[in-house]
Each structure stands twice: as structure tokens, then as C-alpha cells.
Short mmCIF file of C-alpha atoms and ligand atoms in Angstrom, two decimals:
data_model
loop_
_atom_site.label_atom_id
_atom_site.label_comp_id
_atom_site.label_asym_id
_atom_site.label_seq_id
_atom_site.Cartn_x
_atom_site.Cartn_y
_atom_site.Cartn_z
CA UNK K 16 -0.01 -0.01 0.03
CA UNK K 17 1.32 3.48 -0.88
CA UNK K 18 0.52 6.65 0.90
CA UNK K 19 -2.00 7.60 -1.77
CA UNK K 20 -3.86 4.25 -1.09
CA UNK K 21 -4.35 5.21 2.56
CA UNK K 22 -7.95 6.22 3.18
CA UNK K 23 -8.46 9.86 4.73
CA UNK K 24 -9.01 9.68 8.54
CA UNK K 25 -12.67 10.44 8.22
CA UNK K 26 -13.22 7.64 5.63
CA UNK K 27 -11.20 5.22 7.69
CA UNK K 28 -13.23 6.01 10.75
CA UNK K 29 -16.55 5.65 8.80
CA UNK K 30 -15.27 2.41 7.26
CA UNK K 31 -14.49 0.82 10.73
CA UNK K 32 -17.38 2.44 12.57
CA UNK K 33 -17.15 3.20 16.18
CA UNK K 34 -19.29 0.26 17.20
CA UNK K 35 -17.00 -2.23 15.55
CA UNK K 36 -14.11 -0.45 17.33
CA UNK K 37 -15.64 -0.42 20.83
CA UNK K 38 -18.63 -2.78 20.78
CA UNK K 39 -18.27 -6.29 22.28
CA UNK K 40 -21.20 -7.91 20.50
CA UNK K 41 -20.94 -11.72 20.43
CA UNK K 42 -18.05 -11.92 22.94
CA UNK K 43 -17.96 -13.43 26.38
CA UNK K 44 -16.13 -11.64 29.11
CA UNK K 45 -15.13 -13.16 32.44
CA UNK K 46 -14.70 -10.58 35.33
CA UNK K 47 -13.16 -11.81 38.54
CA UNK K 48 -13.88 -10.01 41.82
CA UNK K 49 -17.20 -8.90 40.33
CA UNK K 50 -19.38 -9.02 43.52
CA UNK K 51 -18.48 -5.35 44.39
CA UNK K 52 -16.09 -2.56 43.89
CA UNK K 53 -14.26 -2.10 40.70
CA UNK K 54 -15.07 -5.54 39.34
CA UNK K 55 -18.91 -5.01 39.69
CA UNK K 56 -18.59 -1.82 37.70
CA UNK K 57 -16.45 -3.35 34.99
CA UNK K 58 -18.92 -6.29 34.64
CA UNK K 59 -21.87 -3.91 34.26
CA UNK K 60 -19.91 -1.84 31.86
CA UNK K 61 -18.68 -4.67 29.58
CA UNK K 62 -22.24 -5.92 29.56
CA UNK K 63 -23.40 -2.47 28.43
CA UNK K 64 -20.92 -2.70 25.60
CA UNK K 65 -22.83 -5.93 24.62
CA UNK K 66 -20.49 -8.70 25.96
CA UNK K 67 -22.09 -11.58 27.81
CA UNK K 68 -20.51 -11.42 31.18
CA UNK K 69 -19.46 -14.22 33.71
CA UNK K 70 -19.09 -12.85 37.16
CA UNK K 71 -16.82 -14.57 39.68
CA UNK K 72 -16.08 -13.87 43.43
CA UNK K 73 -16.81 -15.71 46.60
CA UNK K 74 -20.00 -14.08 47.52
CA UNK K 75 -22.89 -15.72 45.70
CA UNK K 76 -25.28 -13.01 47.05
CA UNK K 77 -23.10 -10.14 45.80
CA UNK K 78 -22.68 -11.84 42.43
CA UNK K 79 -26.48 -12.17 42.16
CA UNK K 80 -27.15 -8.54 42.94
CA UNK K 81 -24.63 -7.47 40.13
CA UNK K 82 -26.06 -10.15 37.73
CA UNK K 83 -29.68 -8.86 38.45
CA UNK K 84 -28.59 -5.24 37.55
CA UNK K 85 -27.11 -6.49 34.36
CA UNK K 86 -30.16 -8.43 33.38
CA UNK K 87 -32.44 -5.54 34.24
CA UNK K 88 -30.45 -3.36 31.82
CA UNK K 89 -31.00 -6.08 29.09
CA UNK K 90 -27.66 -7.76 29.42
CA UNK K 91 -26.59 -11.38 29.81
CA UNK K 92 -24.84 -12.32 33.08
CA UNK K 93 -23.74 -15.62 34.52
CA UNK K 94 -22.78 -15.61 38.25
CA UNK K 95 -20.25 -18.29 39.35
CA UNK K 96 -19.35 -18.25 43.02
CA UNK K 97 -15.79 -19.46 43.66
CA UNK K 98 -12.75 -18.82 46.01
CA UNK K 99 -10.07 -18.34 43.36
CA UNK K 100 -7.29 -19.00 45.84
CA UNK K 101 -8.55 -22.60 46.10
CA UNK K 102 -7.23 -24.55 43.16
CA UNK K 103 -9.99 -27.18 42.98
CA UNK K 104 -12.76 -24.51 43.25
CA UNK K 105 -11.01 -22.52 40.53
CA UNK K 106 -10.86 -25.58 38.27
CA UNK K 107 -14.58 -26.30 38.86
CA UNK K 108 -15.61 -22.83 38.26
CA UNK K 109 -13.65 -22.64 35.00
CA UNK K 110 -15.03 -25.93 33.79
CA UNK K 111 -18.55 -24.69 34.41
CA UNK K 112 -17.67 -21.35 32.58
CA UNK K 113 -16.45 -23.22 29.52
CA UNK K 114 -19.37 -25.59 29.54
CA UNK K 115 -22.03 -22.80 29.81
CA UNK K 116 -20.30 -20.40 27.42
CA UNK K 117 -18.42 -22.49 24.91
CA UNK K 118 -15.28 -20.26 25.30
CA UNK K 119 -13.98 -17.00 26.75
CA UNK K 120 -12.90 -14.01 24.62
CA UNK K 121 -12.11 -11.44 27.44
CA UNK K 122 -10.69 -12.22 30.82
CA UNK K 123 -10.43 -9.39 33.29
CA UNK K 124 -8.23 -10.59 36.28
CA UNK K 125 -9.50 -8.13 38.85
CA UNK K 126 -9.97 -9.94 42.06
CA UNK K 127 -7.24 -8.96 44.56
CA UNK K 128 -6.29 -6.69 47.44
CA UNK K 129 -3.57 -6.08 50.03
CA UNK K 130 -5.51 -8.18 52.69
CA UNK K 131 -3.48 -6.50 55.60
CA UNK K 132 -1.15 -3.68 56.39
CA UNK K 133 2.12 -4.41 58.30
CA UNK K 134 5.68 -3.45 58.64
CA UNK K 135 7.89 -5.61 56.50
CA UNK K 136 9.62 -7.12 59.56
CA UNK K 137 6.21 -8.14 61.00
CA UNK K 138 4.92 -9.95 57.79
CA UNK K 139 4.72 -13.53 58.44
CA UNK K 140 5.36 -16.04 55.51
CA UNK K 141 1.87 -17.38 55.76
CA UNK K 142 0.42 -13.75 55.07
CA UNK K 143 2.91 -13.15 52.31
CA UNK K 144 1.79 -16.49 50.70
CA UNK K 145 -1.94 -15.51 51.04
CA UNK K 146 -1.36 -12.21 49.22
CA UNK K 147 0.70 -13.71 46.53
CA UNK K 148 -1.95 -16.55 46.11
CA UNK K 149 -4.74 -14.04 45.71
CA UNK K 150 -2.95 -11.40 43.57
CA UNK K 151 -0.58 -13.57 41.49
CA UNK K 152 -1.11 -17.32 41.68
CA UNK K 153 -4.90 -17.25 41.26
CA UNK K 154 -4.31 -15.08 38.07
CA UNK K 155 -1.87 -17.65 36.81
CA UNK K 156 -4.40 -20.45 37.54
CA UNK K 157 -7.40 -18.94 35.84
CA UNK K 158 -5.44 -17.50 32.95
CA UNK K 159 -4.13 -21.03 32.23
CA UNK K 160 -7.60 -22.62 32.61
CA UNK K 161 -9.49 -20.03 30.48
CA UNK K 162 -6.60 -18.82 28.29
CA UNK K 163 -5.75 -22.07 26.49
CA UNK K 164 -9.18 -21.83 24.47
CA UNK K 165 -8.13 -18.24 23.42
CA UNK K 166 -4.81 -19.55 22.14
CA UNK K 167 -6.44 -22.39 20.26
CA UNK K 168 -8.97 -19.98 18.67
CA UNK K 169 -6.23 -17.49 17.91
CA UNK K 170 -8.03 -14.48 19.56
CA UNK K 171 -8.70 -13.02 22.94
CA UNK K 172 -7.80 -10.21 25.43
CA UNK K 173 -6.49 -10.63 29.04
CA UNK K 174 -6.65 -7.55 31.20
CA UNK K 175 -4.79 -7.75 34.58
CA UNK K 176 -5.79 -5.22 37.18
CA UNK K 177 -2.47 -4.43 39.02
CA UNK K 178 -2.01 -1.37 41.04
CA UNK K 179 0.03 1.79 41.13
CA UNK K 180 1.67 0.21 44.16
CA UNK K 181 3.50 -1.92 41.67
CA UNK K 182 5.21 1.08 40.20
CA UNK K 183 6.07 3.05 43.28
CA UNK K 184 7.15 2.58 46.96
CA UNK K 185 4.27 2.25 49.36
CA UNK K 186 4.78 1.87 53.17
CA UNK K 187 3.41 -1.16 54.97
CA UNK K 188 2.18 -3.05 51.97
CA UNK K 189 5.39 -4.43 50.46
CA UNK K 190 3.68 -7.85 50.11
CA UNK K 191 0.88 -6.38 48.00
CA UNK K 192 3.16 -4.09 45.90
CA UNK K 193 5.53 -7.04 45.25
CA UNK K 194 2.71 -9.38 44.20
CA UNK K 195 1.20 -6.57 41.87
CA UNK K 196 4.72 -5.80 40.46
CA UNK K 197 5.09 -9.55 39.60
CA UNK K 198 1.68 -9.47 37.89
CA UNK K 199 3.12 -6.77 35.63
CA UNK K 200 6.11 -8.99 34.80
CA UNK K 201 3.81 -11.78 33.97
CA UNK K 202 1.65 -9.44 31.73
CA UNK K 203 4.70 -8.57 29.63
CA UNK K 204 6.12 -12.15 29.34
CA UNK K 205 2.68 -13.47 28.52
CA UNK K 206 2.00 -10.71 25.87
CA UNK K 207 5.15 -11.82 24.18
CA UNK K 208 4.44 -15.40 24.53
CA UNK K 209 0.78 -15.22 23.18
CA UNK K 210 1.10 -12.54 20.59
CA UNK K 211 1.93 -15.05 17.87
CA UNK K 212 -1.41 -16.76 18.83
CA UNK K 213 -3.37 -13.46 18.60
CA UNK K 214 -4.13 -13.15 22.27
CA UNK K 215 -3.29 -9.75 23.84
CA UNK K 216 -2.35 -9.34 27.47
CA UNK K 217 -2.30 -5.82 29.10
CA UNK K 218 -2.38 -4.31 32.63
CA UNK K 219 -4.09 -1.37 34.32
CA UNK K 220 -2.57 0.15 37.36
CA UNK K 221 -5.29 1.96 39.30
CA UNK K 222 -4.34 4.61 41.84
CA UNK K 223 -6.70 5.70 44.53
CA UNK K 224 -10.16 4.37 43.72
CA UNK K 225 -13.11 4.91 46.08
CA UNK K 226 -14.07 1.33 47.11
CA UNK K 227 -14.56 -0.76 50.23
CA UNK K 228 -10.79 -1.51 50.49
CA UNK K 229 -9.99 2.22 51.07
CA UNK K 230 -12.75 2.94 53.68
CA UNK K 231 -10.05 3.66 56.35
CA UNK K 232 -8.82 6.64 54.25
CA UNK K 233 -12.22 7.79 52.71
CA UNK K 234 -14.25 7.67 55.84
CA UNK K 235 -12.02 10.21 57.65
CA UNK K 236 -12.37 13.64 56.09
CA UNK K 237 -8.76 14.76 56.78
CA UNK K 238 -7.14 11.53 55.38
CA UNK K 239 -9.66 11.68 52.50
CA UNK K 240 -8.37 15.10 51.58
CA UNK K 241 -4.76 14.28 52.03
CA UNK K 242 -4.84 11.10 49.97
CA UNK K 243 -7.28 12.52 47.30
CA UNK K 244 -7.55 16.07 46.33
CA UNK K 245 -4.18 17.12 47.81
CA UNK K 246 -2.22 14.26 46.45
CA UNK K 247 -3.57 13.49 43.06
CA UNK K 248 -2.66 15.87 40.29
CA UNK K 249 -5.96 15.52 38.50
CA UNK K 250 -7.61 15.77 41.94
CA UNK K 251 -9.62 13.65 44.30
CA UNK K 252 -10.68 10.11 44.62
CA UNK K 253 -11.81 8.39 41.40
CA UNK K 254 -15.12 6.45 41.27
CA UNK K 255 -14.70 2.61 40.23
CA UNK K 256 -16.31 3.74 36.82
CA UNK K 257 -13.17 5.57 35.97
CA UNK K 258 -11.45 2.21 35.33
CA UNK K 259 -14.17 1.17 32.84
CA UNK K 260 -13.18 3.22 29.68
CA UNK K 261 -9.66 1.77 29.68
CA UNK K 262 -10.99 -1.72 30.20
CA UNK K 263 -13.46 -1.61 27.43
CA UNK K 264 -10.74 -0.12 25.16
CA UNK K 265 -8.35 -2.98 25.97
CA UNK K 266 -11.21 -5.60 25.58
CA UNK K 267 -12.20 -4.17 22.19
CA UNK K 268 -10.95 -3.91 18.57
CA UNK K 269 -9.96 -0.39 19.27
CA UNK K 270 -6.80 -1.66 20.91
CA UNK K 271 -6.12 -4.57 18.60
CA UNK K 272 -2.40 -3.49 18.10
CA UNK K 273 -1.76 -3.09 21.88
CA UNK K 274 -0.19 -5.80 23.99
CA UNK K 275 2.08 -5.79 26.93
CA UNK K 276 0.97 -2.28 27.83
CA UNK K 277 1.15 -1.23 31.52
CA UNK K 278 -1.25 1.65 31.97
CA UNK K 279 -1.28 3.86 35.06
CA UNK K 280 -4.80 4.99 35.96
CA UNK K 281 -4.12 7.24 38.84
CA UNK K 282 -4.83 10.79 38.10
CA UNK K 283 -1.11 11.34 37.63
CA UNK K 284 -0.18 10.32 41.11
CA UNK K 285 2.50 7.89 40.01
CA UNK K 286 4.47 11.00 38.90
CA UNK K 287 5.60 10.99 42.60
CA UNK K 288 4.24 10.62 46.06
CA UNK K 289 4.24 13.97 47.87
CA UNK K 290 5.75 14.17 51.32
CA UNK K 291 2.49 15.09 53.09
CA UNK K 292 0.77 11.89 51.62
CA UNK K 293 3.82 9.89 52.89
CA UNK K 294 3.17 11.41 56.37
CA UNK K 295 -0.49 10.45 56.22
CA UNK K 296 0.35 6.80 55.23
CA UNK K 297 2.76 6.55 58.19
CA UNK K 298 1.71 4.05 60.91
CA UNK K 299 -0.32 5.58 63.72
CA UNK K 300 1.69 4.09 66.72
N1 LIG R 428 -9.48 0.46 45.11
C1 LIG R 428 -8.28 0.87 44.75
O1 LIG R 428 -7.83 1.99 45.18
C2 LIG R 428 -7.33 0.01 44.00
C3 LIG R 428 -6.16 0.60 43.70
C4 LIG R 428 -5.24 -0.16 42.96
C5 LIG R 428 -5.61 -1.45 42.63
N2 LIG R 428 -6.80 -2.02 42.92
C6 LIG R 428 -7.02 -3.38 42.57
O2 LIG R 428 -8.22 -3.46 41.89
C7 LIG R 428 -8.93 -4.63 42.12
C8 LIG R 428 -10.24 -4.42 42.74
O3 LIG R 428 -10.15 -3.67 43.82
P1 LIG R 428 -11.47 -3.10 44.63
O4 LIG R 428 -10.99 -1.85 45.28
O5 LIG R 428 -12.68 -3.28 43.76
O6 LIG R 428 -11.54 -4.19 45.77
P2 LIG R 428 -12.78 -4.73 46.74
O7 LIG R 428 -13.84 -3.65 46.73
O8 LIG R 428 -12.19 -5.19 47.96
O9 LIG R 428 -13.27 -5.97 45.75
C9 LIG R 428 -12.57 -7.08 45.61
C10 LIG R 428 -13.13 -8.13 44.82
O10 LIG R 428 -12.38 -9.33 44.75
C11 LIG R 428 -13.16 -10.43 45.25
N3 LIG R 428 -12.34 -11.36 45.96
C12 LIG R 428 -11.50 -11.28 46.91
N4 LIG R 428 -10.94 -12.34 47.25
C13 LIG R 428 -11.44 -13.30 46.45
C14 LIG R 428 -11.13 -14.64 46.34
N5 LIG R 428 -10.38 -15.33 47.09
N6 LIG R 428 -11.76 -15.36 45.26
C15 LIG R 428 -12.54 -14.63 44.51
N7 LIG R 428 -12.86 -13.43 44.54
C16 LIG R 428 -12.23 -12.75 45.54
C17 LIG R 428 -14.16 -9.81 46.12
O11 LIG R 428 -15.36 -10.58 46.29
P3 LIG R 428 -15.77 -11.58 47.40
O12 LIG R 428 -15.37 -10.95 48.80
O13 LIG R 428 -17.26 -11.74 47.20
O14 LIG R 428 -14.98 -12.82 47.06
C18 LIG R 428 -14.60 -8.59 45.46
O15 LIG R 428 -15.43 -8.65 44.39
C19 LIG R 428 -8.04 -5.44 43.14
O16 LIG R 428 -7.20 -6.27 42.36
C20 LIG R 428 -7.12 -4.31 43.76
O17 LIG R 428 -5.99 -4.79 44.19
C21 LIG R 428 -7.66 -1.35 43.73
#
């Protein structure tokens, strides 16, 4: 193709159409940690983009509530209750997913969390293992169980929800930061591994998102200000919905030439942690 063969941008956009860029018609998406917080919003948003959505988490009740909201909005949702840190539960859940859907096109590995806060010297090996199991090993597990179908079909998008903690220092959650950083390493290696098979693997690193996991900061007005408006260049705490646009983009044809990307989604806070925020995060004796 020569330059003169290249369609003008407006024609190219019309030819592709915005729906074929971002729409997820006919695709099946699995979202882990979909019973609340970021995962619930991602599941609802992917369904709104016309994907059939499988929701995974431990709380059957939480999953049912999110699935009901998706169905009331006209979408398709399949809740599958499972503790992803348990190998046999994860295997059963994935078997059910494959039997009920016939295959998965989009996998959002969102379940995770720091589980506890502790000085490094106080972290016991058992706690370290639990955090790695939830934030890394369970991702490996489910990505192997559901990803082999993507590789066989030669198409798919895996989206790993890491954290800004993987990219910068964070007092008292070294266990979580190390696990989320390992997830980024896995993302890049797997992206290279699976690119020849047409499967893309990318990661999002959220910053301060207003969910249950951060209630200790958001419930106290002074801490809320110090960690939000005063510390984030774009200002304030982000609602979970702010993670949705990047997720739909990574799931869709709009990002079909993007793999191995690590995307900070933090209002600019990874540019550096200001001293006053560092002070707020310091242990309260
Ligand atoms: N909120 C933030 O500021 C922030 C910042 C950076 C990164 N992140 C990351 O974003 C992701 C979502 O965070 P969030 O704030 O939405 O957390 P959240 O509100 O605590 O939700 C966590 C979700 O993971 C599920 N989950 C936890 N353990 C599980 C297990 N063993 N098996 C299956 N599901 C499990 C929970 O459901 P059940 O309890 O029903 O199992 C829940 O649906 C996490 O990976 C987190 O590390 C969050």
C-alpha cells in the first residue's frame, strides 16, 4: 500500500465504525472480583458494551445482585461463586464457565487486594503467601484454565488489574506491591508469549479508587483530603467507573495493536508521592 492508497482519516473511521471499534457484540467476558467495587462496575460496563459477562467472586449473594442489575438493563450475566485461591474451586468454576459459554474472549483478572497492612519485619510467611496466592497465583491459575481456549482459537484479550503500588514505593504493603509488580512482569512475558497466537495481554494500574478496600482513608475527612484532592494531580478520589473506559478499550478491537502495555490510571499520582501523603500513610503508633 502506498501513501495515496491510505484512506483519509474520516473515511477510515466511517469504514471501521465506532461500534466495531468499541462494541463487544458476540463476545464472552469473565470478570473476577465482580461481586462489588471495581469488578462489579467493570462487569456492568462490559455488559453495556454488549458482551455476555461471567461474574466470579466468593459471595454468591453479591454476584446475584450485580447479575440482576445487568439483566435488568437487558444484558446477559452468569454468576459463578468461587474462591479463586482454592485450586479445585477455581478448576470447577472454569469448567462450568467453559461448558456454559463455549469459550471466553475477554478475561479481566480483577480479584485482589492487600489483605492486611504491616511493617515488613512483621509480615509472616503465611500472610505473604496468601497475598501472592490472591494477587498472582490465582491469576496464573485462571489464565491457564481459560486462556488455552483463546490460544487455540487465535484470539482473546486478557486484562490484569494491577496497582500503582507496583510502580512506586508504598509503606506497609510491600507484600501487595511485590505481588502486583510480579503481575506486571507476568503481563509482559505472557504478551510476548501469546502475541503469535493472537491473544493480547495488558495491565491497568489503578491509583486511589473509592471502594470498600479504602474505607479507612475515605471515611476520615482529613485523610480523604490528604490522599485524594491534595495528592492526586488530577484531583480527588476516582469512582470505580473511571477504570471502565480503559478496560472496554483494552477488551475491544480499538486496541487490537496493543499488547504488553502497563497503563497507570491514577490521576497522575505515580509521577511521585508527595511528602504530606507519605506522612498520612505513616503508621499511627
Ligand atoms: N481500590 C483501589 O484504590 C485500588 C487501587 C489499585 C488497585 N486495585 C485493585 O483493583 C482490584 C479491585 O479492587 P477493589 O477496590 O474493587 O476491591 P474490593 O472492593 O475489595 O473488591 C475485591 C473483589 O475481589 C473479590 N475477591 C476477593 N478475594 C477473592 C477470592 N479469594 N476469590 C474470588 N474473589 C475474591 C471480592 O469478592 P468476594 O469478597 O465476594 O470474594 C470483590 O469482588 C484489586 O485487584 C485491587 O488490588 C484497587
